[in-house]
XYZ file of C-alpha atoms in Angstrom:
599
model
C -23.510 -23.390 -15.885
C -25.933 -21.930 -13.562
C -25.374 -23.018 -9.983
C -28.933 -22.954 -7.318
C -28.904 -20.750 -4.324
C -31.298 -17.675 -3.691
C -29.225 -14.908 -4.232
C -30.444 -12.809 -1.687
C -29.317 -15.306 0.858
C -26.283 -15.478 -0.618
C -25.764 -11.837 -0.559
C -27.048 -11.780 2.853
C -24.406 -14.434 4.679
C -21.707 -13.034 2.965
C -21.675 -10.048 3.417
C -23.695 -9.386 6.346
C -24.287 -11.876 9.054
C -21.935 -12.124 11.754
C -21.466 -16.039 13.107
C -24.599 -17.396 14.786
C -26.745 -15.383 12.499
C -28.640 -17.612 10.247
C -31.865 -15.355 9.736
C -32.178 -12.026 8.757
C -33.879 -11.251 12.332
C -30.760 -12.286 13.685
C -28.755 -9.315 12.228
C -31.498 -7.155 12.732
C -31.519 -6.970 16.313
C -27.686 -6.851 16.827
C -27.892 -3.752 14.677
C -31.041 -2.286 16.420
C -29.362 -3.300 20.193
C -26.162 -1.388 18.533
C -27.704 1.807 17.429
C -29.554 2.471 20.891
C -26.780 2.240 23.028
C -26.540 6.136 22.223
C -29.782 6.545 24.070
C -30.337 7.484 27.559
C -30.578 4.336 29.760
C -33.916 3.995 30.535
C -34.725 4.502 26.852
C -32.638 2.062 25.053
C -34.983 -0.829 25.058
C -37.585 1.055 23.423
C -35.671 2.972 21.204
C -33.852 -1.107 20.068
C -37.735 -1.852 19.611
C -38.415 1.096 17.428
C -35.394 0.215 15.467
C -35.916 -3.436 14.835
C -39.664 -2.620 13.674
C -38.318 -0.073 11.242
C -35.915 -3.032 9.608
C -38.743 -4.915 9.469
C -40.594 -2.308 7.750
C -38.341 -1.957 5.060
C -35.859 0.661 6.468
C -32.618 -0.188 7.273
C -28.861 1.046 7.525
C -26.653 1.225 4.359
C -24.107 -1.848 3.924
C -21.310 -0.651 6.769
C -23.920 -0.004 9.185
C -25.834 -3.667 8.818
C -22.069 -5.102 8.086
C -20.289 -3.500 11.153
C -22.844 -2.259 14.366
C -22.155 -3.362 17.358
C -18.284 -4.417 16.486
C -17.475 -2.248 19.573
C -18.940 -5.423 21.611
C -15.889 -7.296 20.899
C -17.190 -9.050 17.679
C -17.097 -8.555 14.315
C -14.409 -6.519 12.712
C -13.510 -4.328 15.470
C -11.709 -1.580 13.198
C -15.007 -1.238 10.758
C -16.543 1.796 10.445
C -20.192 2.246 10.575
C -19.870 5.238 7.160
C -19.964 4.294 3.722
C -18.971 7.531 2.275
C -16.230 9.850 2.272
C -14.116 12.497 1.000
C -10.304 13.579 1.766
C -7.700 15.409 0.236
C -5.366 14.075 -2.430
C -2.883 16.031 -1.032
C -2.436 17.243 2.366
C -2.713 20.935 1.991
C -0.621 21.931 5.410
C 2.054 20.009 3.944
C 1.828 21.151 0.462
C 3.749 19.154 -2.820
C 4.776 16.452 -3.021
C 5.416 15.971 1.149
C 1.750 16.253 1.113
C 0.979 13.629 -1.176
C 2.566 10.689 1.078
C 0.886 11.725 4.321
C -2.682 11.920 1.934
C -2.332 8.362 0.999
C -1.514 6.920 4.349
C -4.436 8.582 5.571
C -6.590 7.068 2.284
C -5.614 3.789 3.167
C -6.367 4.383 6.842
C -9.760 5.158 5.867
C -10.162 2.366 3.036
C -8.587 -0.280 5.483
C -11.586 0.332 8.044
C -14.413 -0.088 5.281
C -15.069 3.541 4.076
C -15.392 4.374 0.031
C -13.135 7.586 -0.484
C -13.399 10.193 -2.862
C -10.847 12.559 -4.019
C -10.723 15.854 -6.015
C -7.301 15.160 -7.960
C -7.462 18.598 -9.483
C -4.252 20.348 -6.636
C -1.661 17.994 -8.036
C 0.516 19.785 -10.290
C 0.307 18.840 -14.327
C 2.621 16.529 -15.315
C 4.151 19.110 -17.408
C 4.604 21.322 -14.783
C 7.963 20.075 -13.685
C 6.770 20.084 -10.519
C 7.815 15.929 -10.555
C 5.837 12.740 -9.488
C 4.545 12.807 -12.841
C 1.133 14.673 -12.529
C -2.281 13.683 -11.779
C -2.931 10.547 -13.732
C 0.063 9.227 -11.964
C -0.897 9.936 -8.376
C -3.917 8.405 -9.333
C -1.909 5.256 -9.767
C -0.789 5.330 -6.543
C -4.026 5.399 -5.443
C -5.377 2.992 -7.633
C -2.050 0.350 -6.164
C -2.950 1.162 -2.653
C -6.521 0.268 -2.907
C -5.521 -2.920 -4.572
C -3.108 -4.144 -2.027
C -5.643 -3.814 0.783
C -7.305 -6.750 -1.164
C -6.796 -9.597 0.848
C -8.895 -13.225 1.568
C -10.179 -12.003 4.716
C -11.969 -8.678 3.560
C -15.434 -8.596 2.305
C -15.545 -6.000 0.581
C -13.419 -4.196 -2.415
C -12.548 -0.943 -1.614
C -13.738 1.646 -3.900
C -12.476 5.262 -4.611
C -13.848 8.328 -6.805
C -11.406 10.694 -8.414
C -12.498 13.872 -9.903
C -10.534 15.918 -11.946
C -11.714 19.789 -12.961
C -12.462 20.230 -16.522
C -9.260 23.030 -16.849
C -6.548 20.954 -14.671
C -4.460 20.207 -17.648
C -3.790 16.753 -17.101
C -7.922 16.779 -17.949
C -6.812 15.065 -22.063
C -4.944 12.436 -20.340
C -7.151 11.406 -17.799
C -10.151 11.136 -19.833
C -7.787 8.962 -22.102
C -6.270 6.818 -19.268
C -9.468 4.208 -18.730
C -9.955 3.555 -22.530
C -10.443 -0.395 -22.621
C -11.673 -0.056 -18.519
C -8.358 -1.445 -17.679
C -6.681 1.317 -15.955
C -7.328 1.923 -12.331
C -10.092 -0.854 -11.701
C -10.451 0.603 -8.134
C -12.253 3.961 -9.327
C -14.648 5.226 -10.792
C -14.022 8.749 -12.483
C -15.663 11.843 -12.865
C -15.268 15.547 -14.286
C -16.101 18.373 -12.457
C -17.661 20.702 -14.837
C -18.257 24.136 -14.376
C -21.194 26.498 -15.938
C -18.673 28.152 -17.835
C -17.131 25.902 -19.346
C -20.585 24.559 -20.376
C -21.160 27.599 -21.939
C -18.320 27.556 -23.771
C -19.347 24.150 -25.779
C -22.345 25.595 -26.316
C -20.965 28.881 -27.691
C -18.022 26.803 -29.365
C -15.625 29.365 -27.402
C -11.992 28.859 -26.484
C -11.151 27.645 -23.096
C -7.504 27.837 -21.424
C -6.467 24.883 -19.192
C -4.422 26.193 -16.477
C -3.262 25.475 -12.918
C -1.824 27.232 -9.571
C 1.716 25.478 -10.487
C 3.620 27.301 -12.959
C 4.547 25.213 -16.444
C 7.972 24.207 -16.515
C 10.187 26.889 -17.028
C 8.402 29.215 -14.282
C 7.914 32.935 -15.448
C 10.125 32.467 -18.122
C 7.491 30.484 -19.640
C 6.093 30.964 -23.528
C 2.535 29.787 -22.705
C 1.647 32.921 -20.937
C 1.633 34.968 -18.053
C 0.100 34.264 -14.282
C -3.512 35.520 -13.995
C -5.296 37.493 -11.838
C -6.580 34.088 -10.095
C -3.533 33.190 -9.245
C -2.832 30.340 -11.995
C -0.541 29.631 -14.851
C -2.523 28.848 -18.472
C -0.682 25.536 -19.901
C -2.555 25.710 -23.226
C -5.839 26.989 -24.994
C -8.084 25.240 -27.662
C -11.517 24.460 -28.182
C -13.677 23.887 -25.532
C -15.205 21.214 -28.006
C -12.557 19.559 -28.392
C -12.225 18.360 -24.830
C -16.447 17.964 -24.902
C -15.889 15.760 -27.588
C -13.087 13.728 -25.749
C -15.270 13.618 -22.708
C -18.337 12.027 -24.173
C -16.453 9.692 -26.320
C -14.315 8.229 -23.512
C -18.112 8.192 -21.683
C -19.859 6.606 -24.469
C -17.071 3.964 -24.842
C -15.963 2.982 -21.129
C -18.790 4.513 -19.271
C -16.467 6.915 -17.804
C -15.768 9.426 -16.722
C -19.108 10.657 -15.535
C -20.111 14.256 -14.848
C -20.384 16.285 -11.863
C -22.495 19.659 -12.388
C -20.135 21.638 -9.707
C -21.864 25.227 -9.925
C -25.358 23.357 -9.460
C -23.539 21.376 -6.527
C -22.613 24.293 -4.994
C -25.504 26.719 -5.878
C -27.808 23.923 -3.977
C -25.469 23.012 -1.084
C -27.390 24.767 2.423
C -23.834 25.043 3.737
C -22.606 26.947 0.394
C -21.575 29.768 2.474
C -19.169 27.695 4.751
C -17.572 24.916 2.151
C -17.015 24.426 -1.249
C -17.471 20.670 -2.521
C -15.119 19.402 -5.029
C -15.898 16.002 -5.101
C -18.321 13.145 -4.149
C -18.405 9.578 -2.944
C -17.528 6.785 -5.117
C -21.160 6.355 -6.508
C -21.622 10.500 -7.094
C -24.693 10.558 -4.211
C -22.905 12.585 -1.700
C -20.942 15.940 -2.665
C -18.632 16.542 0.195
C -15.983 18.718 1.681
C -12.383 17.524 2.684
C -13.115 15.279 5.429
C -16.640 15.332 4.700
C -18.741 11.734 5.384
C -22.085 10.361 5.253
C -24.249 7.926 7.094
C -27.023 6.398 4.772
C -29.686 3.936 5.166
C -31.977 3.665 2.725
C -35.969 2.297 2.839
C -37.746 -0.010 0.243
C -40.502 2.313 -0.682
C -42.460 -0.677 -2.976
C -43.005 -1.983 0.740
C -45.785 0.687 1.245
C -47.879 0.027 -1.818
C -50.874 -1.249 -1.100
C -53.233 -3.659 -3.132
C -49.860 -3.723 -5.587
C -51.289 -4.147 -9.170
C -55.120 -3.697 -8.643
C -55.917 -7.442 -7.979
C -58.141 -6.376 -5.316
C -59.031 -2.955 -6.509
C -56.971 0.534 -7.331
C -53.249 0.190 -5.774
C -52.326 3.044 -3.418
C -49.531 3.863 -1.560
C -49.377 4.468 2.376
C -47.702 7.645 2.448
C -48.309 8.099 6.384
C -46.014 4.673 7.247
C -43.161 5.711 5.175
C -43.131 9.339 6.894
C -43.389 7.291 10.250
C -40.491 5.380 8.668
C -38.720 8.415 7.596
C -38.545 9.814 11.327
C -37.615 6.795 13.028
C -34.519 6.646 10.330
C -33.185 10.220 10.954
C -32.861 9.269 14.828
C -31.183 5.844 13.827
C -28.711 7.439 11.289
C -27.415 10.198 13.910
C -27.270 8.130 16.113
C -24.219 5.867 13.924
C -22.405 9.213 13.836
C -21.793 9.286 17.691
C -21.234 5.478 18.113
C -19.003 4.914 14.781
C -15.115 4.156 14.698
C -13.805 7.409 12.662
C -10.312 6.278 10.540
C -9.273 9.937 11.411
C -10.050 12.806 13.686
C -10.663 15.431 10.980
C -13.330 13.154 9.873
C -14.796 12.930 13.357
C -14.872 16.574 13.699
C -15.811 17.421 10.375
C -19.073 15.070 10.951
C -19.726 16.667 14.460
C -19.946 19.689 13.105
C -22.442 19.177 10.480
C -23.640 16.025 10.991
C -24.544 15.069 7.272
C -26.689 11.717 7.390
C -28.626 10.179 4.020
C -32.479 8.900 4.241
C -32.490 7.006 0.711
C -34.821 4.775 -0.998
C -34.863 1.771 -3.049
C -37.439 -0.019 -4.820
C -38.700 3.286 -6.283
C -38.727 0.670 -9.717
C -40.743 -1.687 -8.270
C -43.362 0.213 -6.388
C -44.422 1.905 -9.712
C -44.334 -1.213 -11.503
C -46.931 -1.788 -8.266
C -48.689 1.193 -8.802
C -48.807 0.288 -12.609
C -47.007 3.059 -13.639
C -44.494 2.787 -16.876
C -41.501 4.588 -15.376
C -41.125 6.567 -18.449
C -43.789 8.589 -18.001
C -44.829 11.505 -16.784
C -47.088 10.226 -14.076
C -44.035 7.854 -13.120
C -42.468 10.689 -12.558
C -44.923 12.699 -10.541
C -45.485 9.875 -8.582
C -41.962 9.096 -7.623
C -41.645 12.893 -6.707
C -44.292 12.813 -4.588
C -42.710 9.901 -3.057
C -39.691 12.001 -2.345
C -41.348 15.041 -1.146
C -42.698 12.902 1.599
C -38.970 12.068 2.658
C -37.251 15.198 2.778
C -40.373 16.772 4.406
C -40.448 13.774 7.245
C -36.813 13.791 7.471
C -36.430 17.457 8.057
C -39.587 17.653 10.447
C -37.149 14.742 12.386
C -34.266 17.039 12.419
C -36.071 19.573 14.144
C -37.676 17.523 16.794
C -34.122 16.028 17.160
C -32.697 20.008 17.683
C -35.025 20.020 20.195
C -33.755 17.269 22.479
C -30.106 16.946 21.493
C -29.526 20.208 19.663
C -28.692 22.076 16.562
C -25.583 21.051 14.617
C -22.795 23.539 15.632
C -22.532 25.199 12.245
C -26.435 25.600 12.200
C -28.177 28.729 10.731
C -31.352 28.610 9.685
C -31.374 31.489 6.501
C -30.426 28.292 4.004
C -33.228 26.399 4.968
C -36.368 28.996 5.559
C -35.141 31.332 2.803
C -36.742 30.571 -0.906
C -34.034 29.724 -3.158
C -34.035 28.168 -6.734
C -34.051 24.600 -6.866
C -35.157 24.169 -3.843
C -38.782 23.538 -3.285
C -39.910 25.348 0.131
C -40.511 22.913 3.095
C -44.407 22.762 4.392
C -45.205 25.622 6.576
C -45.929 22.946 9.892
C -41.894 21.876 9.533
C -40.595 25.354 9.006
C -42.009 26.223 12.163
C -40.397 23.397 14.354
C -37.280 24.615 12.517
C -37.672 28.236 13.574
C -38.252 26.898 16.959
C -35.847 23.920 17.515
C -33.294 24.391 14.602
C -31.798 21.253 13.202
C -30.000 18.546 14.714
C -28.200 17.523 10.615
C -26.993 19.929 8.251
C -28.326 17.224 5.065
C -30.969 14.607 5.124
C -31.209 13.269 2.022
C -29.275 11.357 -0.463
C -30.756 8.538 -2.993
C -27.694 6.092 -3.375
C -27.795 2.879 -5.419
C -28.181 0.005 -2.761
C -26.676 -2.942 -4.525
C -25.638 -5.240 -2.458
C -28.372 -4.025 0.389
C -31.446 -4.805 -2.119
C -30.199 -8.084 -2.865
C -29.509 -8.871 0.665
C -32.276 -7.340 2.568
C -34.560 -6.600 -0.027
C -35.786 -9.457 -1.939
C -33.374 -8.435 -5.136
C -35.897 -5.793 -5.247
C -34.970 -2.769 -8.120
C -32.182 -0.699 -7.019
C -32.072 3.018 -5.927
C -34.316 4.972 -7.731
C -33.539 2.545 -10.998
C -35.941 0.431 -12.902
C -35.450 -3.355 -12.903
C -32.686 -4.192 -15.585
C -34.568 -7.612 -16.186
C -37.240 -9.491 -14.578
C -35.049 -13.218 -14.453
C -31.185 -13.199 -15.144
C -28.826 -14.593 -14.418
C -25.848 -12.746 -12.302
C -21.927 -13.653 -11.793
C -21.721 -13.764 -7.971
C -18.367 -13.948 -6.394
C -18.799 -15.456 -2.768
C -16.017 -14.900 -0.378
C -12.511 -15.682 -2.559
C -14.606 -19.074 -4.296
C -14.605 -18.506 -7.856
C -17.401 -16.486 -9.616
C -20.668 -18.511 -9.967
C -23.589 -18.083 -12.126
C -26.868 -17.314 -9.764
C -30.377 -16.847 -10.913
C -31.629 -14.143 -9.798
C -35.521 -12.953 -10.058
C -36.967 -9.147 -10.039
C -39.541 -9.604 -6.793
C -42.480 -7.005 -8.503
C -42.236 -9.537 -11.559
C -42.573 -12.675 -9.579
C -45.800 -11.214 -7.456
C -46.941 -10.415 -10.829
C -46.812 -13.905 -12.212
C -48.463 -15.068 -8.855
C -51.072 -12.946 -9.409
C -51.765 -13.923 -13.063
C -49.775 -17.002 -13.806
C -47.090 -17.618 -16.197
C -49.571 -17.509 -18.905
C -50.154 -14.238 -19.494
C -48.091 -11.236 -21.606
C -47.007 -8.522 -18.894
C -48.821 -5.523 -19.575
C -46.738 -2.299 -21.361
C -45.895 -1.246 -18.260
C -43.450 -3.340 -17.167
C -40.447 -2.029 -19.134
C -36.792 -2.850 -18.362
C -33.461 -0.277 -17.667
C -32.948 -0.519 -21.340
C -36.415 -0.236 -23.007
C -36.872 3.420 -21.340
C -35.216 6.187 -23.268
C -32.352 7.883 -22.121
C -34.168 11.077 -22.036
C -37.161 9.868 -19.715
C -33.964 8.211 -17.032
C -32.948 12.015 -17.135
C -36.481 13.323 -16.630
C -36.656 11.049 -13.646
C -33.734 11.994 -12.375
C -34.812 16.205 -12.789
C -38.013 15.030 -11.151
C -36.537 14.140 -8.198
C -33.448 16.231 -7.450
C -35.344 19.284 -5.587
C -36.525 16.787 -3.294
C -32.374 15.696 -2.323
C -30.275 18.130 -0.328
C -27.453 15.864 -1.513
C -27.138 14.308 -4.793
C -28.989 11.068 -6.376
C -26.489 8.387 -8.208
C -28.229 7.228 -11.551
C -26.405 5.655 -14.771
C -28.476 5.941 -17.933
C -28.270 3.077 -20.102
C -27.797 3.332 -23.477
C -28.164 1.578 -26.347
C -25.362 -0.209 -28.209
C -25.737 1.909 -31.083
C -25.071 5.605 -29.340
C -23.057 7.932 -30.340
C -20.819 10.421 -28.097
C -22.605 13.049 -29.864
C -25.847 11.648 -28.417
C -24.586 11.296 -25.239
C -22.702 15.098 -25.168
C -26.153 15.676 -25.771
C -27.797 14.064 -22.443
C -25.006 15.564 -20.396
C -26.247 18.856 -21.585
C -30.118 18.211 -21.442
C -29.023 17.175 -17.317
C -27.599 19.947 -16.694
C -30.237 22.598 -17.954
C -32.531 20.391 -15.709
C -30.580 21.384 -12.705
C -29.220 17.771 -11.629
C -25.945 17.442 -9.870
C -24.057 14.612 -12.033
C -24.477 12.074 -14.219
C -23.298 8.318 -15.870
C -23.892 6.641 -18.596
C -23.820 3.089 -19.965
C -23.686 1.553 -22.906
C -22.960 -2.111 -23.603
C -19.681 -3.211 -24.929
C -19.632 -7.140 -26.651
C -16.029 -7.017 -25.708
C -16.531 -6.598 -22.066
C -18.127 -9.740 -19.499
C -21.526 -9.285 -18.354
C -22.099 -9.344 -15.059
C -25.821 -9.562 -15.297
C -27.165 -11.742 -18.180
C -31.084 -12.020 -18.983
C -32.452 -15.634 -18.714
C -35.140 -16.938 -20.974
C -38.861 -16.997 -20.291
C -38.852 -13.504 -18.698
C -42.306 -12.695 -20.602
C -41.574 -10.149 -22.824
C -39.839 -9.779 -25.913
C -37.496 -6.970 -26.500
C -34.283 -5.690 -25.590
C -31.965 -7.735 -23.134
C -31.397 -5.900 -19.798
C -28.203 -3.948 -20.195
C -24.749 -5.512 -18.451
C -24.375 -3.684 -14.773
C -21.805 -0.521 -14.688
């Protein structure tokens, strides 16, 4: 049975308005009020005015910062923090194994208990074969997986949500990528593999490849498997690098997981690559980051800035001016969170200070070409949305600099990374290199496209998420409200329903209006290459697939992403066996494919 209620205001009061907040408006301005109490005294007022505009615009703060500002008032949930993303340690490497592990967790928790997602890079924890006790990687995972779950409780919101990472020669790497088969196992993470360029190379060569680790097999020296390498670790066993390709994109093609993380092309593209290696990534793969690495986001509906959407009154066109002015006013928001935030732990306080990562995103990037009447297949889709994303790195790093200028340069600042040409990385106009030769920067990233769920519903009209196409135009959606049993919600794609206003239910949508699953997996990659030079961070995007797939298909999109030089990858494919969480209601206007079930 479907139950009534807009879902977007469903969305919105529970997960985002305070008491005595009934309108949008309402949360709003305690956010805006929040944010510019890191201004100078005289210029709060003005700078709350330029914030509450900017909501209004279509730009606001990712889910902890709409969810939490201004809980340092007294109400709210005074031990939120205001950052969605981070990463820490699986094991706390001044204690070492396994004294490490215990004081990692606590500190996990810690962070999970005050609102933040946590990623982890799993890969230090000694095989399970290793002798080295607690039963290797998959089983610390566990204990991960158990802590997350107990923090469930009816007060809390929100789930808590955790990334592991494993790399693709930890030897545990067979059983992990076995250990979610039926999507039962660990319901609190999502996985991924950190894959390196060589061992790329080997599945493409069909070469050997050795999995090994810093922790001797059992038996120490004395063991048969080999000797200790010049690297410093212990090879457990060799086979076909294949074989394990062929394990990895079955398990992905089956359960959607684990996804892929490109870790050379991380690295290779990270401004900060000479300072920090990154491992892992937040819990929806946007934002590689160091041990005690975080990220502030907000993202902005971009189909707000289409004008004349769908040609009623003449050509559509797209205000690229207001979403720069957008753009700016967000990178002085966003750094401002990361001085007035609760941090779970000091090394994550001074870890942001010194960089001071934030994340401009987008959503809507769906809709507005739908707007623009642009099939998001194609390669004018594509141009378009790069062009789109151009204009925010450019704005956001021209921000930066003016931002230097008044408040300074983030300590580890040096300005080689971002003035020098370097592949994959499209050089900045020549107007915004010269405010960073003269001011520096004030944030070491700017950029990261994440997928805005729960945000687009709430604040956005259910607009399309991220930079995805709509996965139907009318569904309906299982919505869990508070600890009330799931209900059935319609829910309606905003783009479609201006559509229909414009032309009445009458009329067959034009080809252009294609759904998550009517787009080939190839053209979601080709969007995703289009836009990754424009992202000093990463982009989250899952590529549906359809039912029929093989893993051999999908070994084969892993591949085709990484010669395009994007950072990671996930793929979906429907299972009959699994629930739906979003199910396509009749009369959308279109025959074809049902909208795939959301990862």
């Amino acid at each position: 049975m479907t139950e009534p209620g807009d879902i977007s205001d469903l969305v919105y009061a529970d997960r985002y308005a305070w008491p005595g907040e009934s309108l949008r408006i309402d949360t709003y301005r305690r956010v805006a009020i929040a944010l510019a109490a890191r201004e100078a005294g005289p210029e709060r007022e003005r700078h709350a005015a330029l914030f509450l505009e900017n909501f209004l615009a279509g730009a606001i703060g990712a889910g902890r910062i709409m969810a939490n500002a201004g809980a340092a008032d007294g109400d709210g949930d005074g031990g939120a923090t205001m950052v969605n993303c981070f990463v820490q340690p699986a094991i706390d490497p001044g204690l070492g194994w396994p004294q490490g592990l215990d004081a990692a967790l606590a500190r996990a928790v810690r962070t999970m208990s005050m609102g933040g997602g946590v990623g982890y890079d799993f890969s230090p924890v000694p095989p399970a074969d290793s002798g080295a006790g607690r039963g290797g990687a998959c089983a610390v995972i566990d204990r991960y997986d158990q802590a997350c779950q107990a923090l469930a409780t009816p007060a809390r919101r929100r789930r808590g949500a955790q990334m592991g990472v494993l790399a693709c020669d930890h030897p545990d790497l067979p059983a992990f990528l076995r250990a979610k088969a039926g999507r039962r196992r660990w319901p609190t993470l999502n996985l991924s593999v950190a894959l390196s360029d060589r061992f790329l190379r080997a599945v493409e060569n069909d070469e050997a490849w050795t999995l090994r680790h810093a922790c001797p097999p059992a038996g120490g020296q004395a063991s048969q498997r080999g000797v200790r390498g010049d690297d410093g670790t212990w090879p457990y066993a060799r086979l076909p690098a294949r074989r394990l390709w062929e394990a990895l994109t079955a398990a992905a093609c089956r359960d959607a997981e684990p996804g892929v993380l490109f870790v050379d092309t991380i690295n290779a593209l990270n401004p900060l690559r000479d300072s920090e290696r990154l491992s892992a990534t937040n819990p929806c793969g946007e934002q590689p980051l160091p041990p005690h690495g975080s990220c502030v986001l907000g993202p902005i509906n971009v189909s707000r800035f289409v004008r004349n959407p769908f040609g009623a009154n003449g050509p559509p066109g797209f205000d690229f001016s207001e979403l720069g002015r957008r753009v700016r006013i967000q990178v002085r928001l966003l750094d401002n969170v990361l001085d007035l935030t609760r941090w779970p732990l000091p090394e994550q306080a001074a870890e942001a200070q010194a960089k001071r990562r934030i994340g401009v995103g987008l959503s809507g990037l769906g809709d507005a070409l739908l707007m623009l009447r642009l099939d998001y297949g194609s390669p004018a889709a594509r141009v378009f949305a790069a062009r789109i994303a151009r204009c925010i790195r450019d704005q956001a790093y021209l921000a930066s600099a003016g931002l230097a200028a008044e408040r300074g340069v983030f300590p580890a600042y040096a300005p080689r990374p971002y003035l020098e040409p370097r592949a994959g990385w499209p050089p900045l106009p020549p107007a915004v290199q010269a405010a960073i030769r003269r001011h520096g920067l004030r944030n070491s990233h700017l950029v990261s496209f994440a997928p805005t769920g729960s945000v687009s519903i709430a604040f956005f009209d259910n607009c399309s998420t991220g930079i995805e196409p709509a996965h139907a135009w009318q569904y309906r959606r299982r919505l869990r409200i508070g600890e009330a049993p799931a209900r059935n919600v319609v829910a309606q794609n905003p783009a479609w329903r201006l559509w229909r206003r414009l032309h009445g239910d009458g009329d067959e949508l034009p080809p252009y209006f294609r759904r998550a699953a009517d787009i080939a997996p190839s053209a979601h990659i080709a969007m995703l290459a289009a836009l990754q030079p424009w992202v000093d961070a990463a982009i989250s995007k899952t590529v549906p697939l359809p039912p029929e797939c093989t893993a051999a298909e999908v070994g084969a999109l892993f591949l085709r992403a990484w010669r395009l030089g994007v950072k990671g990858l996930t793929v979906f494919r429907p299972d009959p066996r699994m629930p739906a969480v979003l199910e396509p209601a009749r009369h959308e206007g279109q025959t074809g494919p049902a909208a795939p079930a959301a990862a």
